[in-house]
Amino acid sequence: MGLFKSAFNKIKQGLDKTRSVFVNEVRTILSGKPLSKELLKQLEARMIQSDFGVKTSRELVADIEAAWERDEISTGDHALAFLKDQLNAYWPAEDRSLHFADSGPTIILVAGINGAGKTTSIAKIAKSLRDQNKKVMLAACDTFRAAAVQQLEIWSERLGVEVIKGQQGGDPAAVAFDACEAALSRGVDVLLIDTAGRLHTQKHLMDQLSKIKRVIQKKFPEAPHEVILVLDATTGQNAVNQASVFAQSIDVSGIFLAKLDGTARGGIVVAIREVLGIPVKFIGVGETPDDVEPFVPDKFVEAMFSA
Amino acid sequence: MFGNLTDQFSNALKKLSGKGKISESNVREAMDDVRTALLEADVHYEVVEQFCENIQQKALGEEVLASLKPGQQMIKIVHDELVATMSGVPVGQEADEFEAQPGIMFVSPGPTVVMMSGLQGSGKTTTTGKLAAVLKKQGKKVMVAAADLQRPAAVHQLEVLANQVNEEFDKGPDVLFHAELDKVAEYGKAVGAAVTVCRNAVAKARQEKCDVVILDTAGRLHVNDELMGELRQVQSAVQPHQILLVIDAMTGQDAVNSAKAFNSQLELDGVILTKFDSDTRGGAALSVRQITGKPIKYLGVGEHLDALEEFHPERISSRILGMGDVVSLVEKAQQQVSEEEALELQEKMAKGKMTMDDFLNQLNMMRKMGSMKSLLGMLPGIGNQIAQMDIDDKEINRTEAIIKSMTKKERTDVDLLDNSRRRRISQGSGTKPADVAQLVKGFDMVSQMGKQMSGMGMLSKLKAMSGMGNAMGAGMDPRAMMGGMGGMGKAPKKPSFKQKFKQRKKRR
């Protein structure tokens, strides 16, 4: 799609740790051995430890076992190839690029729980769009957390893009509305709206988020053109709860999987895909604004399993 | 908190508790459910294995099979084992003094140097603010130092938090703030500068005769050697007395790896689990303790500065098993109300002289205690029910608006409120007349109950409260509830048969 530079090496780099822990062990567990119940049990245990989730892990291993019973596969290496195919099947071809408005500014609403990495992720998206010669504007709607507005302001200075901000303690929906007006009058291509981190269990805060979305729609009925949920890749099974509650309140169109450069195994991506069907659009693989990549499932799986 | 784990446990154990006598296969079946529940709760795989192994051995032993009530015996074993895992003290042994003491250990002479560490986004800066608030309330003189020079505006965030602590909490000396803005730099360009900032902060804290200085370091990945090296430099430069690791309670299996890495590099003294007010099943609590052997000192349970709780393995274990956590609730209430205030109110209630102003005070006190949902979650038997309920904390704001729209006279004498006054009040507060009517009804009920309950002991009050929790689950008006919960324990009893009969008659 030309929006981001070639991804493969970066993902591999980001997933280094994943590979070293998961793949190496998967390889050690499976390679050069005939399949056995014990072997499958070890594989399941490794997958659970990589945050695939109990249910997903058991299903994937059950599929391998079924294929084994049908005599389609007989060795650990077969099982590994089979698992790769299975994972690839989780990600059918679909539109994982950003949707832009037909005319006027494209509005991208960004949300997530506290500390997921929203502001950094916004800086990353902003930089890549700016590098595409798009005129980008940021809206600092996190009026709750101390210094959140300043944090986005510093990014706007570093990236040389405009920012619309509100007062700490002010109404975030009002800031969003102002930003929409400013984006229109100043001929901005993309408006990225940063919101306060909120736990999905806080109903009133989720309501506030729906309100922000409604207010944006007052100005642009078609907007937001993208609703990005930022998820911390180290999160466990709770990420599925988060994604489903956010999806209910603001109809999430894509996921930004942040902090995949750590030791996160990325297994949670599979569970989220399975339960909710929301595509992962970006992955964050580092601290600088350049450390963002589009999510490419077959390359992601390939990177996970290549030695 | 722990909601789903509790449900799963209840289901697993229900299978057992119904049976008069259990067989070996019954135990194994239940253990499978327990194992799945724990894994789905993000408890680390190895911890789960060990945990289940221990329980199964005990359960299969004479203890359960020969017991008259095997289900209850089994629950006790699971509970004891949970406590053992989370406290690090084996079942049947007493914790030594150091382990038993939650919170921060102080050194004399001060300042006690506390260093915060953790991954990005785990909540270090917010927790530093909360910890400063806790210590300030204990009368300690605290300094917070901004050693996160990387994340944009992190220094400013800590400054704002320090000011907020000073504004919101009168008790104790003001929190001091140390920062060196000239050292702030972009990511990766400030490595090492944090060491100077920390050293200067400790020196300044000594000069200012602070009791505690908290160093807020930048978030970093435990696999980033350069940044982990910086933490080690800080450690050797200022020799912190306490090094705390801040961990997001929603972290998956990896919680154990980062905890292990930070622990081996820094020799941690304890762990703070944040975002515990989410619906995470909280498996991290169970595994981090087991794998690192370091105690969990505090839990972050909300966005406000006073949302930091001490960690008690006993109570959390009870909560997992759906036994409720009344002790925490009572402690919270005690922090907010002095004994005299409570007595005064109790007397007023007993005489039926409670006013709307008293009612409002109670609401405000409740608001300080935390969200309705977190409070109700602590009551026995209703933890499971509230997960599905919408409890709107704004209800308290609305109630406040209504009461504040009343005249002074109206607040002391509710009987004055005729329809015309109610209409005026509803307009003044932006609510519906029905809301005002409901509040008055709730108020009447609470003052009635106050009279009735004035003779009851603490235990019966708590019992009455848990009954009230069930009423809440059945759709009782939260406003009436709140009045009941304020003042701790002066809560409505379940209506007697006669009252119910009367109500039914009325409805016809």
Short mmCIF file of N, CA, C and O in Angstrom, two decimals, chain A residues 17 21 41 44-46 48-51 54-55 58 113-116 120 144-148 150-152 154-155 158 168 197-205 232 234-239 241-242 245 259 261-265 286-289, chain B residues 4 35-36 39-42 44-46 49 119-122 126 150-154 156-158 160-161 164 185-187 219-223 248 250-254 257-258 275-281 303-304 371 373 390-394:
data_model
loop_
_atom_site.label_atom_id
_atom_site.label_comp_id
_atom_site.label_asym_id
_atom_site.label_seq_id
_atom_site.Cartn_x
_atom_site.Cartn_y
_atom_site.Cartn_z
N LYS A 17 12.49 -11.76 20.19
CA LYS A 17 12.34 -12.41 21.48
C LYS A 17 11.27 -13.51 21.38
O LYS A 17 11.44 -14.61 21.87
N VAL A 21 12.05 -17.38 22.11
CA VAL A 21 11.40 -18.19 23.13
C VAL A 21 10.45 -19.21 22.51
O VAL A 21 10.57 -20.40 22.72
N LYS A 41 1.08 -32.39 24.00
CA LYS A 41 0.81 -31.75 25.27
C LYS A 41 1.83 -30.64 25.53
O LYS A 41 1.49 -29.55 26.00
N GLU A 44 0.98 -27.67 23.35
CA GLU A 44 -0.14 -26.91 23.92
C GLU A 44 0.34 -26.02 25.07
O GLU A 44 -0.02 -24.85 25.16
N ALA A 45 1.18 -26.59 25.92
CA ALA A 45 1.69 -25.82 27.05
C ALA A 45 2.46 -24.59 26.57
O ALA A 45 2.30 -23.48 27.09
N ARG A 46 3.31 -24.78 25.53
CA ARG A 46 4.07 -23.65 25.00
C ARG A 46 3.15 -22.57 24.44
O ARG A 46 3.40 -21.39 24.57
N ILE A 48 0.03 -21.93 25.28
CA ILE A 48 -0.65 -21.22 26.37
C ILE A 48 0.30 -20.19 26.97
O ILE A 48 -0.08 -19.05 27.24
N GLN A 49 1.57 -20.57 27.12
CA GLN A 49 2.54 -19.64 27.69
C GLN A 49 2.86 -18.49 26.75
O GLN A 49 3.52 -17.53 27.14
N SER A 50 2.42 -18.58 25.50
CA SER A 50 2.62 -17.48 24.56
C SER A 50 1.35 -16.66 24.40
O SER A 50 1.19 -15.94 23.42
N ASP A 51 0.43 -16.79 25.35
CA ASP A 51 -0.81 -16.00 25.38
C ASP A 51 -1.77 -16.32 24.25
O ASP A 51 -2.62 -15.49 23.91
N VAL A 54 -6.21 -20.54 26.40
CA VAL A 54 -6.43 -21.98 26.58
C VAL A 54 -7.27 -22.56 25.45
O VAL A 54 -6.94 -23.57 24.85
N LYS A 55 -8.35 -21.86 25.14
CA LYS A 55 -9.30 -22.37 24.16
C LYS A 55 -8.65 -22.48 22.78
O LYS A 55 -8.68 -23.54 22.15
N ARG A 58 -5.96 -25.17 22.62
CA ARG A 58 -6.52 -26.52 22.60
C ARG A 58 -7.13 -26.84 21.24
O ARG A 58 -6.98 -27.95 20.72
N ILE A 113 -6.98 1.44 26.71
CA ILE A 113 -6.92 1.55 28.17
C ILE A 113 -5.68 2.34 28.58
O ILE A 113 -4.82 2.63 27.76
N ASN A 114 -5.60 2.66 29.86
CA ASN A 114 -4.49 3.45 30.37
C ASN A 114 -3.16 2.72 30.12
O ASN A 114 -3.06 1.53 30.38
N GLY A 115 -2.20 3.47 29.60
CA GLY A 115 -0.87 2.91 29.45
C GLY A 115 -0.70 1.95 28.28
O GLY A 115 0.33 1.30 28.16
N ALA A 116 -1.69 1.85 27.40
CA ALA A 116 -1.57 0.92 26.27
C ALA A 116 -0.55 1.43 25.26
O ALA A 116 0.11 0.65 24.59
N THR A 120 2.00 7.53 21.91
CA THR A 120 3.16 7.14 21.10
C THR A 120 2.70 6.57 19.76
O THR A 120 3.27 6.87 18.70
N PHE A 144 -7.96 14.44 30.88
CA PHE A 144 -8.00 13.92 32.25
C PHE A 144 -6.61 13.73 32.86
O PHE A 144 -6.29 14.30 33.89
N ARG A 145 -5.78 12.93 32.18
CA ARG A 145 -4.50 12.58 32.80
C ARG A 145 -3.57 13.78 32.85
O ARG A 145 -3.49 14.55 31.89
N ALA A 146 -2.88 13.88 33.97
CA ALA A 146 -1.94 14.98 34.14
C ALA A 146 -0.94 14.99 32.98
O ALA A 146 -0.35 13.96 32.67
N ALA A 147 -0.77 16.13 32.34
CA ALA A 147 0.27 16.36 31.32
C ALA A 147 0.09 15.57 30.02
O ALA A 147 0.98 15.54 29.20
N ALA A 148 -1.06 14.96 29.83
CA ALA A 148 -1.28 14.20 28.60
C ALA A 148 -1.27 15.14 27.39
O ALA A 148 -0.73 14.82 26.34
N GLN A 150 0.30 17.99 27.15
CA GLN A 150 1.68 18.40 26.89
C GLN A 150 2.44 17.31 26.14
O GLN A 150 3.26 17.58 25.27
N GLN A 151 2.15 16.05 26.51
CA GLN A 151 2.84 14.93 25.86
C GLN A 151 2.58 14.95 24.35
O GLN A 151 3.51 14.81 23.56
N LEU A 152 1.32 15.16 23.98
CA LEU A 152 0.99 15.18 22.55
C LEU A 152 1.57 16.44 21.89
O LEU A 152 2.01 16.41 20.74
N ILE A 154 4.33 17.95 22.65
CA ILE A 154 5.75 17.76 22.38
C ILE A 154 5.93 16.95 21.09
O ILE A 154 6.76 17.27 20.25
N TRP A 155 5.10 15.92 20.92
CA TRP A 155 5.16 15.15 19.68
C TRP A 155 4.84 16.02 18.47
O TRP A 155 5.48 15.92 17.44
N ARG A 158 7.86 18.02 17.62
CA ARG A 158 8.91 17.20 17.03
C ARG A 158 8.57 16.83 15.59
O ARG A 158 9.46 16.73 14.74
N GLN A 168 -6.94 21.04 30.71
CA GLN A 168 -7.06 19.87 31.57
C GLN A 168 -8.36 19.96 32.35
O GLN A 168 -8.70 21.01 32.90
N GLY A 197 -6.89 7.51 28.27
CA GLY A 197 -6.93 6.08 28.56
C GLY A 197 -8.08 5.79 29.51
O GLY A 197 -8.36 6.58 30.40
N ARG A 198 -8.77 4.70 29.27
CA ARG A 198 -9.88 4.35 30.16
C ARG A 198 -10.01 2.85 30.23
O ARG A 198 -9.82 2.15 29.24
N LEU A 199 -10.31 2.38 31.44
CA LEU A 199 -10.55 0.94 31.57
C LEU A 199 -11.93 0.65 31.00
O LEU A 199 -12.87 1.40 31.24
N HIS A 200 -12.01 -0.44 30.26
CA HIS A 200 -13.27 -0.78 29.62
C HIS A 200 -14.37 -1.09 30.62
O HIS A 200 -15.53 -1.19 30.28
N THR A 201 -13.98 -1.27 31.89
CA THR A 201 -14.99 -1.57 32.91
C THR A 201 -15.65 -0.31 33.46
O THR A 201 -16.61 -0.40 34.22
N GLN A 202 -15.12 0.86 33.09
CA GLN A 202 -15.69 2.10 33.60
C GLN A 202 -16.77 2.57 32.63
O GLN A 202 -16.49 3.24 31.64
N LYS A 203 -18.01 2.24 32.97
CA LYS A 203 -19.10 2.48 32.03
C LYS A 203 -19.21 3.95 31.64
O LYS A 203 -19.38 4.28 30.47
N HIS A 204 -19.12 4.83 32.64
CA HIS A 204 -19.31 6.25 32.31
C HIS A 204 -18.22 6.76 31.37
O HIS A 204 -18.47 7.61 30.53
N LEU A 205 -17.02 6.20 31.50
CA LEU A 205 -15.95 6.64 30.60
C LEU A 205 -16.15 6.08 29.19
O LEU A 205 -15.82 6.72 28.20
N ASP A 232 -1.96 -3.16 24.25
CA ASP A 232 -0.62 -3.51 24.70
C ASP A 232 -0.41 -5.00 24.41
O ASP A 232 -1.16 -5.84 24.88
N THR A 234 1.60 -7.02 25.51
CA THR A 234 1.93 -7.89 26.64
C THR A 234 0.69 -8.28 27.43
O THR A 234 0.77 -9.06 28.37
N THR A 235 -0.46 -7.70 27.07
CA THR A 235 -1.69 -8.01 27.80
C THR A 235 -2.06 -9.47 27.60
O THR A 235 -1.86 -10.04 26.54
N GLY A 236 -2.61 -10.05 28.63
CA GLY A 236 -3.05 -11.44 28.55
C GLY A 236 -4.44 -11.55 27.96
O GLY A 236 -4.86 -10.75 27.13
N GLN A 237 -5.17 -12.53 28.42
CA GLN A 237 -6.48 -12.83 27.85
C GLN A 237 -7.46 -11.68 28.01
O GLN A 237 -8.46 -11.59 27.30
N ASN A 238 -7.20 -10.77 28.93
CA ASN A 238 -8.08 -9.64 29.12
C ASN A 238 -8.17 -8.75 27.88
O ASN A 238 -9.13 -8.00 27.70
N ALA A 239 -7.18 -8.85 26.99
CA ALA A 239 -7.21 -8.04 25.77
C ALA A 239 -8.47 -8.32 24.96
O ALA A 239 -9.01 -7.43 24.31
N ASN A 241 -11.44 -9.09 26.23
CA ASN A 241 -12.50 -8.32 26.88
C ASN A 241 -12.43 -6.86 26.48
O ASN A 241 -13.44 -6.24 26.13
N GLN A 242 -11.22 -6.32 26.56
CA GLN A 242 -11.03 -4.91 26.20
C GLN A 242 -11.56 -4.65 24.80
O GLN A 242 -12.37 -3.75 24.58
N VAL A 245 -15.43 -4.78 24.46
CA VAL A 245 -16.18 -3.66 25.05
C VAL A 245 -15.97 -2.38 24.23
O VAL A 245 -16.92 -1.64 23.95
N LYS A 259 3.87 -2.22 21.46
CA LYS A 259 4.89 -2.84 22.31
C LYS A 259 5.18 -4.30 21.94
O LYS A 259 5.41 -5.13 22.81
N ASP A 261 7.72 -5.20 20.55
CA ASP A 261 9.16 -5.39 20.51
C ASP A 261 9.70 -6.02 21.78
O ASP A 261 10.84 -6.39 21.85
N GLY A 262 8.87 -6.11 22.78
CA GLY A 262 9.37 -6.61 24.06
C GLY A 262 9.50 -8.11 24.04
O GLY A 262 10.13 -8.70 23.19
N THR A 263 8.86 -8.71 25.01
CA THR A 263 8.89 -10.16 25.04
C THR A 263 7.50 -10.69 24.74
O THR A 263 7.22 -11.84 24.91
N ALA A 264 6.63 -9.75 24.35
CA ALA A 264 5.27 -10.15 24.05
C ALA A 264 5.32 -11.21 22.97
O ALA A 264 6.09 -11.11 22.03
N ARG A 265 4.47 -12.21 23.11
CA ARG A 265 4.52 -13.31 22.17
C ARG A 265 3.59 -13.08 20.99
O ARG A 265 3.63 -13.79 20.01
N GLY A 286 8.81 -0.45 18.68
CA GLY A 286 9.92 0.28 19.28
C GLY A 286 9.46 1.63 19.80
O GLY A 286 8.28 1.95 19.74
N GLU A 287 10.39 2.44 20.30
CA GLU A 287 10.02 3.68 20.97
C GLU A 287 10.04 4.90 20.08
O GLU A 287 9.48 5.92 20.40
N THR A 288 10.76 4.84 18.94
CA THR A 288 10.86 6.03 18.11
C THR A 288 9.68 6.07 17.13
O THR A 288 9.06 5.04 16.86
N PRO A 289 9.35 7.26 16.62
CA PRO A 289 8.18 7.38 15.74
C PRO A 289 8.31 6.58 14.46
O PRO A 289 7.32 6.41 13.74
N ASN B 4 -14.33 -13.30 37.30
CA ASN B 4 -14.50 -14.52 36.52
C ASN B 4 -13.85 -15.73 37.18
O ASN B 4 -14.38 -16.82 37.13
N ARG B 35 -7.82 -25.90 37.03
CA ARG B 35 -6.64 -25.65 36.21
C ARG B 35 -6.98 -24.74 35.02
O ARG B 35 -6.30 -23.74 34.78
N THR B 36 -8.07 -25.07 34.33
CA THR B 36 -8.48 -24.24 33.19
C THR B 36 -8.80 -22.82 33.64
O THR B 36 -8.41 -21.84 33.00
N LEU B 39 -5.62 -20.89 34.21
CA LEU B 39 -4.91 -20.56 32.97
C LEU B 39 -5.62 -19.43 32.24
O LEU B 39 -4.99 -18.51 31.73
N GLU B 40 -6.93 -19.51 32.20
CA GLU B 40 -7.68 -18.44 31.54
C GLU B 40 -7.55 -17.14 32.29
O GLU B 40 -7.81 -16.07 31.76
N ALA B 41 -7.19 -17.23 33.55
CA ALA B 41 -6.99 -16.03 34.35
C ALA B 41 -5.58 -15.48 34.17
O ALA B 41 -5.19 -14.56 34.87
N ASP B 42 -4.80 -16.02 33.25
CA ASP B 42 -3.43 -15.57 32.99
C ASP B 42 -2.45 -15.93 34.09
O ASP B 42 -1.37 -15.35 34.18
N HIS B 44 0.48 -17.93 35.45
CA HIS B 44 1.54 -18.55 34.65
C HIS B 44 1.44 -20.07 34.68
O HIS B 44 1.12 -20.68 35.70
N TYR B 45 1.72 -20.66 33.54
CA TYR B 45 1.54 -22.10 33.34
C TYR B 45 2.19 -22.94 34.45
O TYR B 45 1.57 -23.84 35.01
N GLU B 46 3.43 -22.60 34.75
CA GLU B 46 4.14 -23.42 35.74
C GLU B 46 3.54 -23.28 37.13
O GLU B 46 3.49 -24.23 37.91
N GLU B 49 0.48 -25.42 37.35
CA GLU B 49 0.81 -26.84 37.51
C GLU B 49 1.14 -27.16 38.97
O GLU B 49 0.63 -28.12 39.54
N LEU B 119 7.86 -1.66 33.15
CA LEU B 119 7.71 -1.50 31.70
C LEU B 119 6.97 -0.21 31.39
O LEU B 119 6.32 0.37 32.27
N GLN B 120 7.00 0.19 30.12
CA GLN B 120 6.24 1.36 29.69
C GLN B 120 4.74 1.11 29.90
O GLN B 120 4.25 0.03 29.61
N GLY B 121 4.07 2.15 30.39
CA GLY B 121 2.62 2.06 30.49
C GLY B 121 2.10 1.21 31.62
O GLY B 121 0.91 0.93 31.70
N SER B 122 2.98 0.78 32.53
CA SER B 122 2.48 -0.04 33.64
C SER B 122 1.83 0.84 34.71
O SER B 122 1.03 0.36 35.50
N THR B 126 1.78 7.53 37.81
CA THR B 126 0.53 7.63 38.56
C THR B 126 0.69 6.99 39.94
O THR B 126 0.27 7.55 40.96
N GLN B 150 12.61 10.53 29.39
CA GLN B 150 12.41 10.11 28.01
C GLN B 150 11.01 10.35 27.49
O GLN B 150 10.82 10.91 26.43
N ARG B 151 10.03 9.88 28.26
CA ARG B 151 8.67 10.02 27.77
C ARG B 151 8.30 11.50 27.78
O ARG B 151 8.48 12.19 28.79
N PRO B 152 7.78 12.00 26.65
CA PRO B 152 7.42 13.41 26.59
C PRO B 152 6.46 13.78 27.72
O PRO B 152 5.50 13.06 27.96
N ALA B 153 6.76 14.87 28.41
CA ALA B 153 5.90 15.43 29.46
C ALA B 153 5.79 14.58 30.71
O ALA B 153 4.95 14.84 31.57
N ALA B 154 6.62 13.55 30.87
CA ALA B 154 6.54 12.74 32.08
C ALA B 154 6.89 13.55 33.32
O ALA B 154 6.27 13.42 34.37
N HIS B 156 6.53 16.79 33.72
CA HIS B 156 5.41 17.69 34.01
C HIS B 156 4.27 16.91 34.67
O HIS B 156 3.61 17.41 35.57
N GLN B 157 4.04 15.70 34.19
CA GLN B 157 2.96 14.88 34.76
C GLN B 157 3.18 14.67 36.26
O GLN B 157 2.26 14.81 37.06
N LEU B 158 4.41 14.36 36.65
CA LEU B 158 4.69 14.12 38.06
C LEU B 158 4.52 15.40 38.87
O LEU B 158 4.01 15.36 39.99
N VAL B 160 2.44 17.86 38.19
CA VAL B 160 1.00 18.08 38.35
C VAL B 160 0.46 17.15 39.44
O VAL B 160 -0.33 17.57 40.30
N LEU B 161 0.89 15.89 39.42
CA LEU B 161 0.41 14.93 40.43
C LEU B 161 0.80 15.37 41.84
O LEU B 161 -0.01 15.31 42.77
N GLN B 164 -1.43 18.03 42.89
CA GLN B 164 -2.76 17.50 43.19
C GLN B 164 -2.79 16.85 44.58
O GLN B 164 -3.75 17.02 45.33
N ALA B 185 15.42 14.60 27.39
CA ALA B 185 15.86 14.41 26.01
C ALA B 185 14.97 13.38 25.32
O ALA B 185 14.17 12.71 25.95
N GLU B 186 15.17 13.27 24.01
CA GLU B 186 14.38 12.30 23.25
C GLU B 186 14.78 10.88 23.59
O GLU B 186 15.83 10.64 24.19
N TYR B 187 13.98 9.95 23.13
CA TYR B 187 14.20 8.56 23.47
C TYR B 187 15.61 8.09 23.14
O TYR B 187 16.10 8.29 22.03
N GLY B 219 9.94 4.18 31.89
CA GLY B 219 9.57 2.82 31.54
C GLY B 219 10.58 2.22 30.59
O GLY B 219 11.13 2.93 29.75
N ARG B 220 10.85 0.94 30.73
CA ARG B 220 11.83 0.32 29.85
C ARG B 220 11.50 -1.16 29.71
O ARG B 220 10.87 -1.75 30.57
N LEU B 221 11.96 -1.72 28.60
CA LEU B 221 11.80 -3.15 28.40
C LEU B 221 12.91 -3.88 29.13
O LEU B 221 14.05 -3.46 29.10
N HIS B 222 12.55 -5.01 29.72
CA HIS B 222 13.55 -5.74 30.50
C HIS B 222 14.60 -6.39 29.61
O HIS B 222 15.60 -6.87 30.08
N VAL B 223 14.34 -6.38 28.27
CA VAL B 223 15.35 -6.95 27.36
C VAL B 223 16.25 -5.86 26.78
O VAL B 223 17.14 -6.15 26.02
N ASP B 248 1.35 -4.12 35.40
CA ASP B 248 -0.04 -4.05 34.98
C ASP B 248 -0.72 -5.39 35.30
O ASP B 248 -0.25 -6.44 34.87
N MET B 250 -3.18 -6.70 34.18
CA MET B 250 -3.77 -7.38 33.03
C MET B 250 -2.72 -8.12 32.19
O MET B 250 -3.04 -8.72 31.18
N THR B 251 -1.46 -8.02 32.62
CA THR B 251 -0.39 -8.65 31.85
C THR B 251 -0.61 -10.16 31.72
O THR B 251 -1.13 -10.80 32.63
N GLY B 252 -0.21 -10.68 30.59
CA GLY B 252 -0.39 -12.10 30.33
C GLY B 252 0.72 -12.94 30.94
O GLY B 252 1.31 -12.58 31.95
N GLN B 253 1.00 -14.05 30.31
CA GLN B 253 2.00 -14.99 30.81
C GLN B 253 3.36 -14.32 30.98
O GLN B 253 4.19 -14.77 31.76
N ASP B 254 3.57 -13.21 30.26
CA ASP B 254 4.87 -12.57 30.25
C ASP B 254 5.19 -11.82 31.55
O ASP B 254 6.33 -11.46 31.79
N ASN B 257 8.07 -13.20 33.21
CA ASN B 257 9.39 -12.97 32.60
C ASN B 257 9.95 -11.60 32.94
O ASN B 257 11.13 -11.47 33.28
N SER B 258 9.10 -10.55 32.83
CA SER B 258 9.63 -9.23 33.13
C SER B 258 9.94 -9.12 34.62
O SER B 258 10.97 -8.56 35.00
N LYS B 275 -4.00 -1.15 37.85
CA LYS B 275 -5.20 -1.37 37.01
C LYS B 275 -5.99 -2.59 37.50
O LYS B 275 -6.53 -3.35 36.71
N PHE B 276 -6.02 -2.74 38.79
CA PHE B 276 -6.69 -3.90 39.37
C PHE B 276 -8.19 -3.70 39.41
O PHE B 276 -8.94 -4.60 39.79
N ASP B 277 -8.65 -2.51 39.03
CA ASP B 277 -10.09 -2.26 39.01
C ASP B 277 -10.69 -2.66 37.67
O ASP B 277 -11.87 -2.48 37.44
N SER B 278 -9.90 -3.22 36.79
CA SER B 278 -10.45 -3.70 35.53
C SER B 278 -11.09 -5.07 35.78
O SER B 278 -11.12 -5.53 36.90
N ASP B 279 -11.57 -5.70 34.72
CA ASP B 279 -12.16 -7.02 34.93
C ASP B 279 -11.13 -8.12 34.68
O ASP B 279 -11.47 -9.25 34.35
N THR B 280 -9.86 -7.78 34.85
CA THR B 280 -8.84 -8.80 34.69
C THR B 280 -9.06 -9.88 35.74
O THR B 280 -9.50 -9.62 36.84
N ARG B 281 -8.74 -11.10 35.34
CA ARG B 281 -8.90 -12.17 36.31
C ARG B 281 -7.72 -12.18 37.28
O ARG B 281 -7.70 -12.93 38.23
N GLU B 303 -8.51 5.55 39.16
CA GLU B 303 -7.77 6.66 38.58
C GLU B 303 -7.43 7.74 39.59
O GLU B 303 -6.58 8.57 39.35
N HIS B 304 -8.15 7.73 40.72
CA HIS B 304 -7.94 8.82 41.67
C HIS B 304 -6.73 8.56 42.56
O HIS B 304 -6.29 7.43 42.72
N SER B 371 -15.47 3.82 43.87
CA SER B 371 -16.69 3.70 43.07
C SER B 371 -17.65 2.73 43.75
O SER B 371 -17.24 1.84 44.48
N LYS B 373 -19.20 0.39 42.53
CA LYS B 373 -19.00 -0.98 42.08
C LYS B 373 -17.88 -1.65 42.88
O LYS B 373 -18.00 -2.79 43.29
N ASP B 390 -25.20 -2.24 35.90
CA ASP B 390 -24.73 -0.89 35.62
C ASP B 390 -24.90 -0.08 36.88
O ASP B 390 -26.01 0.15 37.31
N ILE B 391 -23.80 0.32 37.47
CA ILE B 391 -23.94 1.21 38.62
C ILE B 391 -23.32 2.53 38.22
O ILE B 391 -22.13 2.62 37.97
N ASP B 392 -24.14 3.54 38.17
CA ASP B 392 -23.68 4.82 37.66
C ASP B 392 -23.25 5.68 38.83
O ASP B 392 -24.06 6.10 39.65
N ASP B 393 -21.95 5.96 38.89
CA ASP B 393 -21.48 6.78 39.99
C ASP B 393 -21.95 8.23 39.86
O ASP B 393 -21.90 8.99 40.81
N LYS B 394 -22.43 8.57 38.68
CA LYS B 394 -22.95 9.93 38.50
C LYS B 394 -24.23 10.12 39.29
O LYS B 394 -24.67 11.23 39.55
#
